[in-house]
């Protein structure tokens, strides 16, 4: 009855990612092509190949925190470095040298400014504001060109070298199916993953650490679990699946503070929801911040309690109450990638 709708916030991101997976219109053919080409990049076999890369990035994060030697650590900044390195290396064999650079990488700075500009683009401004915005427009043009040039160089270098690697770029350049993506769409997909795969995980990890810091008993249980699963050795791919309580902590953090506040849906035909009638094409915004704190979660719905995601507590709960990765065929393709990355990072940090 419903399908994804590209609302204004996503519409503004099309200036960066165009018809990438996240921002493509439903009728654009490249979405289905890219989905088919990229699905093998998120199979168990692919995830096993990514694990070592993720673990190395987590080790670098830990070393960075130790070097700082402070009680207070800028959590969001440190998580940003981690998630950018993970998606850059696992996706395209590209490092931003996040843990060794003394200054922000030009690509990262440009991406941050471009996203900020896209967010503001849909906000009406008076005439004087338009004059002042010209400077921002010029900076945005330069920033976008830097993003495009960087990604194009990475793609061109891979093609020139003929190298084959177990990453997302390889799947796009050497598809196992009869479907092929054109160079411009490959660029759009790279930009999509760098944005979506970076920003969302940063927020999820940062909120989880916020709740862990406020709840020492939760931290203790996570630490006990990590010690029981991998003790003093490096975590394997199989170990991460055993971090069940850690996954409950992640889910509860995503419930209270989903990385996106909600998602847009449009009616595929005239239909109703409860007492409300919708015409074909009419859209709604599903507010996850309300849905995931609904009274159906219990009288303590606004409180942080990872035990509500224990297997015995999940029985009979409507699946519509928890949709942090979206819904339908266009829900997040990188869900398992993100969950593996977050569980590995949080368990390692809490243990160390």
CSV table of N, CA and C in Angstrom, one decimal, residues 44-204:
chain,number,residue,atom,x,y,z
A,44,UNK,N,27.2,-12.8,4.1
A,44,UNK,CA,28.1,-13.2,5.2
A,44,UNK,C,29.5,-13.4,4.7
A,45,UNK,N,29.7,-13.9,3.5
A,45,UNK,CA,31.1,-14.0,3.0
A,45,UNK,C,31.8,-12.7,2.9
A,46,UNK,N,31.1,-11.6,2.5
A,46,UNK,CA,31.6,-10.3,2.4
A,46,UNK,C,31.9,-9.8,3.8
A,47,UNK,N,31.0,-10.0,4.7
A,47,UNK,CA,31.2,-9.4,6.0
A,47,UNK,C,32.4,-10.1,6.7
A,48,UNK,N,32.7,-11.3,6.4
A,48,UNK,CA,33.9,-12.0,7.0
A,48,UNK,C,35.1,-11.3,6.5
A,49,UNK,N,35.1,-10.9,5.2
A,49,UNK,CA,36.3,-10.2,4.6
A,49,UNK,C,36.5,-8.8,5.2
A,50,UNK,N,35.4,-8.2,5.6
A,50,UNK,CA,35.5,-6.8,6.2
A,50,UNK,C,35.9,-6.8,7.6
A,51,UNK,N,35.7,-7.9,8.3
A,51,UNK,CA,35.9,-8.0,9.8
A,51,UNK,C,37.3,-7.5,10.2
A,52,UNK,N,38.3,-8.0,9.5
A,52,UNK,CA,39.7,-7.7,9.9
A,52,UNK,C,40.0,-6.2,9.7
A,53,UNK,N,39.4,-5.6,8.6
A,53,UNK,CA,39.6,-4.2,8.4
A,53,UNK,C,38.9,-3.4,9.5
A,54,UNK,N,37.7,-3.8,9.9
A,54,UNK,CA,37.0,-3.1,11.0
A,54,UNK,C,37.8,-3.2,12.3
A,55,UNK,N,38.3,-4.4,12.6
A,55,UNK,CA,39.1,-4.6,13.8
A,55,UNK,C,40.4,-3.7,13.8
A,56,UNK,N,41.0,-3.6,12.7
A,56,UNK,CA,42.2,-2.7,12.6
A,56,UNK,C,41.9,-1.3,12.9
A,57,UNK,N,40.7,-0.8,12.4
A,57,UNK,CA,40.3,0.6,12.6
A,57,UNK,C,39.9,0.8,14.1
A,58,UNK,N,39.3,-0.2,14.7
A,58,UNK,CA,39.0,-0.1,16.2
A,58,UNK,C,40.3,-0.1,17.0
A,59,UNK,N,41.3,-0.9,16.6
A,59,UNK,CA,42.5,-0.8,17.3
A,59,UNK,C,43.2,0.5,17.2
A,60,UNK,N,43.1,1.2,16.1
A,60,UNK,CA,43.6,2.5,15.9
A,60,UNK,C,42.9,3.5,16.7
A,61,UNK,N,41.6,3.3,16.8
A,61,UNK,CA,40.7,4.2,17.7
A,61,UNK,C,41.2,4.1,19.1
A,62,UNK,N,41.3,2.9,19.6
A,62,UNK,CA,41.8,2.6,21.0
A,62,UNK,C,43.1,3.3,21.2
A,63,UNK,N,44.0,3.1,20.3
A,63,UNK,CA,45.4,3.7,20.5
A,63,UNK,C,45.3,5.2,20.5
A,64,UNK,N,44.4,5.8,19.7
A,64,UNK,CA,44.2,7.2,19.6
A,64,UNK,C,43.7,7.8,21.0
A,65,UNK,N,42.7,7.0,21.5
A,65,UNK,CA,42.2,7.4,22.8
A,65,UNK,C,43.3,7.3,23.9
A,66,UNK,N,44.1,6.3,23.9
A,66,UNK,CA,45.1,6.1,24.9
A,66,UNK,C,46.2,7.2,24.8
A,67,UNK,N,46.5,7.6,23.5
A,67,UNK,CA,47.5,8.7,23.3
A,67,UNK,C,47.0,10.0,23.9
A,68,UNK,N,45.7,10.2,23.8
A,68,UNK,CA,45.2,11.5,24.4
A,68,UNK,C,45.3,11.6,25.9
A,69,UNK,N,45.2,10.4,26.5
A,69,UNK,CA,45.5,10.3,28.0
A,69,UNK,C,44.6,11.3,28.8
A,70,UNK,N,43.4,11.6,28.4
A,70,UNK,CA,42.5,12.5,29.1
A,70,UNK,C,41.3,11.7,29.7
A,71,UNK,N,40.7,12.3,30.7
A,71,UNK,CA,39.5,11.7,31.2
A,71,UNK,C,38.4,12.0,30.3
A,72,UNK,N,38.4,13.2,29.6
A,72,UNK,CA,37.4,13.6,28.7
A,72,UNK,C,37.8,13.3,27.3
A,73,UNK,N,37.1,12.6,26.5
A,73,UNK,CA,37.4,12.3,25.1
A,73,UNK,C,36.2,12.9,24.3
A,74,UNK,N,36.5,13.6,23.2
A,74,UNK,CA,35.5,14.1,22.3
A,74,UNK,C,34.9,13.0,21.5
A,75,UNK,N,33.8,12.4,22.1
A,75,UNK,CA,33.3,11.1,21.6
A,75,UNK,C,32.9,11.2,20.1
A,76,UNK,N,32.1,12.2,19.8
A,76,UNK,CA,31.5,12.3,18.4
A,76,UNK,C,32.7,12.4,17.4
A,77,UNK,N,33.7,13.1,17.7
A,77,UNK,CA,34.8,13.3,16.8
A,77,UNK,C,35.6,11.9,16.6
A,78,UNK,N,35.8,11.2,17.7
A,78,UNK,CA,36.5,10.0,17.7
A,78,UNK,C,35.7,8.9,16.9
A,79,UNK,N,34.4,8.9,17.2
A,79,UNK,CA,33.5,7.9,16.5
A,79,UNK,C,33.5,8.3,15.0
A,80,UNK,N,33.5,9.5,14.7
A,80,UNK,CA,33.5,10.0,13.3
A,80,UNK,C,34.8,9.5,12.5
A,81,UNK,N,35.9,9.5,13.2
A,81,UNK,CA,37.1,9.0,12.6
A,81,UNK,C,37.0,7.5,12.3
A,82,UNK,N,36.5,6.8,13.3
A,82,UNK,CA,36.3,5.3,13.2
A,82,UNK,C,35.4,5.0,12.0
A,83,UNK,N,34.2,5.5,12.0
A,83,UNK,CA,33.3,5.1,11.0
A,83,UNK,C,33.7,5.5,9.6
A,84,UNK,N,34.4,6.6,9.4
A,84,UNK,CA,34.9,7.1,8.1
A,84,UNK,C,35.9,6.1,7.6
A,85,UNK,N,36.8,5.7,8.5
A,85,UNK,CA,37.9,4.8,8.1
A,85,UNK,C,37.3,3.4,7.7
A,86,UNK,N,36.3,3.0,8.5
A,86,UNK,CA,35.7,1.7,8.2
A,86,UNK,C,35.0,1.7,6.8
A,87,UNK,N,34.2,2.7,6.5
A,87,UNK,CA,33.5,2.6,5.2
A,87,UNK,C,34.5,2.9,4.1
A,88,UNK,N,35.5,3.8,4.4
A,88,UNK,CA,36.5,4.1,3.3
A,88,UNK,C,37.3,2.9,3.0
A,89,UNK,N,37.7,2.2,4.0
A,89,UNK,CA,38.6,1.0,3.7
A,89,UNK,C,37.8,-0.2,3.2
A,90,UNK,N,36.7,-0.5,3.9
A,90,UNK,CA,35.9,-1.7,3.5
A,90,UNK,C,35.2,-1.4,2.1
A,91,UNK,N,34.8,-0.2,1.9
A,91,UNK,CA,34.1,0.1,0.7
A,91,UNK,C,34.9,0.3,-0.5
A,92,UNK,N,36.1,1.0,-0.4
A,92,UNK,CA,36.8,1.5,-1.5
A,92,UNK,C,38.3,1.4,-1.4
A,93,UNK,N,38.8,0.7,-0.3
A,93,UNK,CA,40.2,0.6,0.0
A,93,UNK,C,40.9,2.0,0.0
A,94,UNK,N,40.2,2.9,0.7
A,94,UNK,CA,40.7,4.3,0.7
A,94,UNK,C,40.8,4.7,2.2
A,95,UNK,N,41.9,5.2,2.6
A,95,UNK,CA,42.0,5.7,4.0
A,95,UNK,C,42.1,7.2,4.0
A,96,UNK,N,41.5,7.8,5.0
A,96,UNK,CA,41.5,9.2,5.3
A,96,UNK,C,42.6,9.6,6.3
A,97,UNK,N,43.3,8.6,6.7
A,97,UNK,CA,44.4,8.8,7.7
A,97,UNK,C,43.9,9.5,8.9
A,98,UNK,N,42.7,9.2,9.4
A,98,UNK,CA,42.0,9.9,10.4
A,98,UNK,C,42.7,9.9,11.7
A,99,UNK,N,43.4,8.8,12.0
A,99,UNK,CA,44.1,8.7,13.4
A,99,UNK,C,45.5,9.2,13.4
A,100,UNK,N,46.0,9.6,12.3
A,100,UNK,CA,47.4,10.1,12.2
A,100,UNK,C,47.5,11.6,11.8
A,101,UNK,N,46.4,12.1,11.1
A,101,UNK,CA,46.5,13.5,10.6
A,101,UNK,C,46.3,14.4,11.8
A,102,UNK,N,47.0,15.5,11.7
A,102,UNK,CA,46.9,16.6,12.7
A,102,UNK,C,45.8,17.6,12.4
A,103,UNK,N,45.4,17.6,11.1
A,103,UNK,CA,44.3,18.5,10.6
A,103,UNK,C,43.3,17.6,9.8
A,104,UNK,N,42.1,18.1,9.8
A,104,UNK,CA,41.0,17.4,9.2
A,104,UNK,C,41.3,17.2,7.7
A,105,UNK,N,41.0,16.0,7.2
A,105,UNK,CA,41.2,15.7,5.8
A,105,UNK,C,40.3,16.6,4.9
A,106,UNK,N,40.9,17.2,3.8
A,106,UNK,CA,40.1,18.1,3.0
A,106,UNK,C,38.7,17.5,2.5
A,107,UNK,N,38.7,16.2,2.2
A,107,UNK,CA,37.5,15.6,1.8
A,107,UNK,C,36.5,15.6,2.9
A,108,UNK,N,36.9,15.3,4.1
A,108,UNK,CA,36.0,15.3,5.3
A,108,UNK,C,35.4,16.7,5.5
A,109,UNK,N,36.2,17.7,5.5
A,109,UNK,CA,35.8,19.1,5.7
A,109,UNK,C,34.8,19.5,4.6
A,110,UNK,N,35.1,19.1,3.3
A,110,UNK,CA,34.2,19.5,2.2
A,110,UNK,C,32.9,18.7,2.4
A,111,UNK,N,32.9,17.5,2.8
A,111,UNK,CA,31.7,16.7,2.9
A,111,UNK,C,30.8,17.3,4.0
A,112,UNK,N,31.4,17.7,5.1
A,112,UNK,CA,30.7,18.3,6.2
A,112,UNK,C,30.0,19.6,5.8
A,113,UNK,N,30.7,20.5,5.1
A,113,UNK,CA,30.2,21.7,4.6
A,113,UNK,C,29.1,21.5,3.6
A,114,UNK,N,29.3,20.5,2.7
A,114,UNK,CA,28.3,20.2,1.7
A,114,UNK,C,27.0,19.7,2.3
A,115,UNK,N,27.1,18.9,3.3
A,115,UNK,CA,25.9,18.4,4.0
A,115,UNK,C,25.1,19.5,4.7
A,116,UNK,N,25.9,20.4,5.4
A,116,UNK,CA,25.3,21.5,6.0
A,116,UNK,C,24.6,22.4,5.0
A,117,UNK,N,25.2,22.6,3.9
A,117,UNK,CA,24.6,23.5,2.9
A,117,UNK,C,23.3,22.9,2.3
A,118,UNK,N,23.4,21.5,2.1
A,118,UNK,CA,22.2,20.8,1.6
A,118,UNK,C,21.0,20.9,2.6
A,119,UNK,N,21.3,20.9,3.9
A,119,UNK,CA,20.3,21.0,4.9
A,119,UNK,C,19.6,22.4,4.9
A,120,UNK,N,20.4,23.4,4.7
A,120,UNK,CA,19.9,24.8,4.7
A,120,UNK,C,19.3,25.2,3.4
A,121,UNK,N,19.5,24.4,2.3
A,121,UNK,CA,19.1,24.8,1.0
A,121,UNK,C,17.6,25.0,0.8
A,122,UNK,N,16.8,24.2,1.6
A,122,UNK,CA,15.4,24.2,1.4
A,122,UNK,C,14.7,25.3,2.3
A,123,UNK,N,15.5,26.0,3.1
A,123,UNK,CA,15.0,27.0,4.0
A,123,UNK,C,14.9,28.3,3.3
A,124,UNK,N,13.7,28.9,3.2
A,124,UNK,CA,13.5,30.2,2.5
A,124,UNK,C,14.3,31.3,3.3
A,125,UNK,N,14.9,32.2,2.5
A,125,UNK,CA,15.6,33.3,3.2
A,125,UNK,C,15.1,34.6,2.5
A,126,UNK,N,15.2,35.8,3.2
A,126,UNK,CA,14.8,37.1,2.7
A,126,UNK,C,15.8,37.5,1.6
A,127,UNK,N,15.6,38.6,0.9
A,127,UNK,CA,16.4,39.1,-0.2
A,127,UNK,C,17.9,39.3,0.3
A,128,UNK,N,18.0,39.9,1.5
A,128,UNK,CA,19.4,40.2,2.0
A,128,UNK,C,20.1,38.9,2.2
A,129,UNK,N,19.4,37.9,2.8
A,129,UNK,CA,20.0,36.6,3.0
A,129,UNK,C,20.5,35.9,1.8
A,130,UNK,N,19.7,36.1,0.6
A,130,UNK,CA,20.1,35.5,-0.6
A,130,UNK,C,21.5,36.1,-1.1
A,131,UNK,N,21.7,37.4,-0.9
A,131,UNK,CA,22.9,38.0,-1.2
A,131,UNK,C,24.1,37.4,-0.4
A,132,UNK,N,23.8,37.2,0.9
A,132,UNK,CA,24.8,36.7,1.8
A,132,UNK,C,25.1,35.2,1.4
A,133,UNK,N,24.1,34.5,0.9
A,133,UNK,CA,24.2,33.1,0.6
A,133,UNK,C,25.1,32.8,-0.6
A,134,UNK,N,25.4,33.9,-1.4
A,134,UNK,CA,26.2,33.7,-2.6
A,134,UNK,C,27.6,33.1,-2.3
A,135,UNK,N,28.1,33.6,-1.2
A,135,UNK,CA,29.4,33.1,-0.8
A,135,UNK,C,29.4,31.7,-0.4
A,136,UNK,N,28.3,31.3,0.2
A,136,UNK,CA,28.1,29.9,0.6
A,136,UNK,C,27.9,29.0,-0.7
A,137,UNK,N,27.2,29.6,-1.7
A,137,UNK,CA,27.0,28.8,-2.9
A,137,UNK,C,28.3,28.6,-3.6
A,138,UNK,N,29.2,29.6,-3.6
A,138,UNK,CA,30.5,29.4,-4.3
A,138,UNK,C,31.4,28.4,-3.6
A,139,UNK,N,31.3,28.4,-2.2
A,139,UNK,CA,32.1,27.5,-1.4
A,139,UNK,C,31.5,26.1,-1.7
A,140,UNK,N,30.2,26.0,-1.8
A,140,UNK,CA,29.6,24.7,-2.0
A,140,UNK,C,30.0,24.1,-3.3
A,141,UNK,N,30.1,24.9,-4.4
A,141,UNK,CA,30.5,24.4,-5.7
A,141,UNK,C,31.9,23.9,-5.6
A,142,UNK,N,32.8,24.6,-4.9
A,142,UNK,CA,34.2,24.1,-4.8
A,142,UNK,C,34.2,22.8,-4.0
A,143,UNK,N,33.4,22.7,-2.9
A,143,UNK,CA,33.4,21.5,-2.0
A,143,UNK,C,32.9,20.3,-2.8
A,144,UNK,N,31.8,20.5,-3.6
A,144,UNK,CA,31.2,19.4,-4.3
A,144,UNK,C,32.2,18.9,-5.4
A,145,UNK,N,32.9,19.8,-6.0
A,145,UNK,CA,33.9,19.4,-7.0
A,145,UNK,C,35.0,18.6,-6.4
A,146,UNK,N,35.4,19.0,-5.2
A,146,UNK,CA,36.5,18.3,-4.5
A,146,UNK,C,36.0,16.8,-4.2
A,147,UNK,N,34.8,16.7,-3.8
A,147,UNK,CA,34.2,15.4,-3.5
A,147,UNK,C,34.2,14.5,-4.8
A,148,UNK,N,33.7,15.1,-5.8
A,148,UNK,CA,33.6,14.4,-7.1
A,148,UNK,C,35.0,14.0,-7.6
A,149,UNK,N,36.0,14.9,-7.6
A,149,UNK,CA,37.3,14.7,-8.1
A,149,UNK,C,38.0,13.6,-7.3
A,150,UNK,N,37.8,13.6,-6.0
A,150,UNK,CA,38.4,12.6,-5.1
A,150,UNK,C,37.9,11.2,-5.4
A,151,UNK,N,36.6,11.1,-5.5
A,151,UNK,CA,36.0,9.8,-5.8
A,151,UNK,C,36.3,9.3,-7.2
A,152,UNK,N,36.3,10.2,-8.2
A,152,UNK,CA,36.6,9.8,-9.5
A,152,UNK,C,38.1,9.3,-9.6
A,153,UNK,N,39.0,10.0,-8.8
A,153,UNK,CA,40.4,9.5,-8.8
A,153,UNK,C,40.5,8.1,-8.2
A,154,UNK,N,39.8,7.9,-7.2
A,154,UNK,CA,39.8,6.5,-6.5
A,154,UNK,C,39.4,5.5,-7.5
A,155,UNK,N,38.3,5.8,-8.2
A,155,UNK,CA,37.7,4.8,-9.2
A,155,UNK,C,38.7,4.6,-10.4
A,156,UNK,N,39.2,5.7,-10.9
A,156,UNK,CA,40.1,5.7,-12.0
A,156,UNK,C,41.4,4.9,-11.7
A,157,UNK,N,41.9,5.1,-10.5
A,157,UNK,CA,43.1,4.4,-10.1
A,157,UNK,C,42.9,2.9,-10.0
A,158,UNK,N,41.7,2.5,-9.5
A,158,UNK,CA,41.4,1.1,-9.4
A,158,UNK,C,41.2,0.5,-10.8
A,159,UNK,N,40.6,1.2,-11.7
A,159,UNK,CA,40.5,0.6,-13.0
A,159,UNK,C,41.8,0.5,-13.7
A,160,UNK,N,42.7,1.5,-13.5
A,160,UNK,CA,44.0,1.5,-14.2
A,160,UNK,C,44.9,0.4,-13.6
A,161,UNK,N,44.8,0.1,-12.3
A,161,UNK,CA,45.6,-0.9,-11.7
A,161,UNK,C,45.1,-2.3,-12.1
A,162,UNK,N,43.8,-2.4,-12.3
A,162,UNK,CA,43.3,-3.8,-12.6
A,162,UNK,C,43.2,-4.6,-11.4
A,163,UNK,N,43.4,-4.0,-10.2
A,163,UNK,CA,43.4,-4.8,-8.9
A,163,UNK,C,42.0,-5.2,-8.6
A,164,UNK,N,41.9,-6.4,-8.1
A,164,UNK,CA,40.6,-7.0,-7.5
A,164,UNK,C,40.7,-7.1,-6.0
A,165,UNK,N,39.7,-6.5,-5.3
A,165,UNK,CA,39.7,-6.5,-3.9
A,165,UNK,C,38.3,-6.9,-3.4
A,166,UNK,N,38.2,-7.4,-2.2
A,166,UNK,CA,36.9,-7.8,-1.6
A,166,UNK,C,36.2,-6.5,-1.0
A,167,UNK,N,35.8,-5.6,-1.8
A,167,UNK,CA,35.2,-4.4,-1.3
A,167,UNK,C,34.0,-4.0,-2.2
A,168,UNK,N,33.3,-2.9,-1.8
A,168,UNK,CA,32.1,-2.5,-2.5
A,168,UNK,C,32.4,-2.0,-3.9
A,169,UNK,N,33.5,-1.3,-4.1
A,169,UNK,CA,33.9,-0.8,-5.4
A,169,UNK,C,34.1,-1.9,-6.4
A,170,UNK,N,34.7,-3.0,-5.9
A,170,UNK,CA,35.0,-4.1,-6.8
A,170,UNK,C,33.7,-4.7,-7.3
A,171,UNK,N,32.7,-4.8,-6.4
A,171,UNK,CA,31.4,-5.3,-6.9
A,171,UNK,C,30.7,-4.4,-7.9
A,172,UNK,N,30.9,-3.1,-7.8
A,172,UNK,CA,30.4,-2.2,-8.8
A,172,UNK,C,31.1,-2.2,-10.1
A,173,UNK,N,32.4,-2.4,-10.1
A,173,UNK,CA,33.2,-2.5,-11.3
A,173,UNK,C,33.2,-3.8,-12.0
A,174,UNK,N,33.0,-4.9,-11.2
A,174,UNK,CA,33.0,-6.3,-11.7
A,174,UNK,C,31.8,-7.0,-11.2
A,175,UNK,N,30.6,-6.7,-11.7
A,175,UNK,CA,29.4,-7.3,-11.2
A,175,UNK,C,29.3,-8.7,-11.6
A,176,UNK,N,28.8,-9.6,-10.7
A,176,UNK,CA,28.6,-11.0,-11.1
A,176,UNK,C,27.4,-11.2,-11.9
A,177,UNK,N,26.5,-10.2,-11.9
A,177,UNK,CA,25.3,-10.3,-12.7
A,177,UNK,C,25.4,-9.7,-14.1
A,178,UNK,N,24.4,-9.7,-14.8
A,178,UNK,CA,24.4,-9.1,-16.2
A,178,UNK,C,24.2,-7.6,-16.1
A,179,UNK,N,23.9,-7.1,-14.9
A,179,UNK,CA,23.7,-5.6,-14.7
A,179,UNK,C,25.0,-4.9,-14.5
A,180,UNK,N,25.1,-3.7,-15.2
A,180,UNK,CA,26.3,-2.9,-15.0
A,180,UNK,C,25.9,-1.5,-14.7
A,181,UNK,N,26.7,-0.8,-13.9
A,181,UNK,CA,26.4,0.5,-13.5
A,181,UNK,C,27.3,1.5,-14.3
A,182,UNK,N,26.8,2.6,-14.7
A,182,UNK,CA,27.6,3.6,-15.5
A,182,UNK,C,28.5,4.3,-14.5
A,183,UNK,N,29.6,4.9,-15.0
A,183,UNK,CA,30.6,5.5,-14.1
A,183,UNK,C,30.0,6.6,-13.2
A,184,UNK,N,29.1,7.4,-13.7
A,184,UNK,CA,28.5,8.4,-12.9
A,184,UNK,C,27.7,7.8,-11.7
A,185,UNK,N,27.0,6.8,-12.0
A,185,UNK,CA,26.2,6.1,-10.9
A,185,UNK,C,27.1,5.5,-9.9
A,186,UNK,N,28.2,4.9,-10.3
A,186,UNK,CA,29.2,4.3,-9.4
A,186,UNK,C,29.7,5.4,-8.4
A,187,UNK,N,30.0,6.6,-9.0
A,187,UNK,CA,30.4,7.7,-8.2
A,187,UNK,C,29.3,8.1,-7.2
A,188,UNK,N,28.1,8.1,-7.6
A,188,UNK,CA,26.9,8.5,-6.7
A,188,UNK,C,26.8,7.5,-5.6
A,189,UNK,N,27.0,6.2,-5.9
A,189,UNK,CA,26.9,5.2,-4.9
A,189,UNK,C,28.1,5.3,-3.9
A,190,UNK,N,29.3,5.6,-4.3
A,190,UNK,CA,30.4,5.8,-3.4
A,190,UNK,C,30.1,7.0,-2.5
A,191,UNK,N,29.6,8.1,-3.0
A,191,UNK,CA,29.3,9.3,-2.2
A,191,UNK,C,28.2,8.9,-1.2
A,192,UNK,N,27.2,8.1,-1.7
A,192,UNK,CA,26.1,7.7,-0.8
A,192,UNK,C,26.6,6.9,0.4
A,193,UNK,N,27.5,6.0,0.2
A,193,UNK,CA,28.0,5.1,1.3
A,193,UNK,C,28.9,6.0,2.2
A,194,UNK,N,29.7,6.9,1.6
A,194,UNK,CA,30.5,7.7,2.5
A,194,UNK,C,29.7,8.6,3.4
A,195,UNK,N,28.6,9.1,2.9
A,195,UNK,CA,27.7,9.9,3.7
A,195,UNK,C,26.9,9.1,4.7
A,196,UNK,N,26.1,8.2,4.1
A,196,UNK,CA,25.1,7.4,4.9
A,196,UNK,C,25.9,6.4,5.8
A,197,UNK,N,26.9,5.8,5.3
A,197,UNK,CA,27.7,4.8,6.1
A,197,UNK,C,28.5,5.5,7.2
A,198,UNK,N,28.7,6.8,7.1
A,198,UNK,CA,29.5,7.5,8.1
A,198,UNK,C,28.7,8.2,9.1
A,199,UNK,N,27.8,9.0,8.7
A,199,UNK,CA,27.0,9.9,9.6
A,199,UNK,C,26.1,9.0,10.5
A,200,UNK,N,25.4,8.0,10.0
A,200,UNK,CA,24.5,7.2,10.8
A,200,UNK,C,25.2,6.5,11.9
A,201,UNK,N,26.3,5.8,11.6
A,201,UNK,CA,27.0,5.0,12.6
A,201,UNK,C,27.7,5.9,13.6
A,202,UNK,N,28.1,7.1,13.2
A,202,UNK,CA,28.7,8.1,14.2
A,202,UNK,C,27.6,8.4,15.3
A,203,UNK,N,26.4,8.7,14.9
A,203,UNK,CA,25.4,9.0,15.8
A,203,UNK,C,25.0,7.9,16.7
A,204,UNK,N,24.9,6.7,16.1
A,204,UNK,CA,24.5,5.5,16.8
A,204,UNK,C,25.5,5.2,17.9
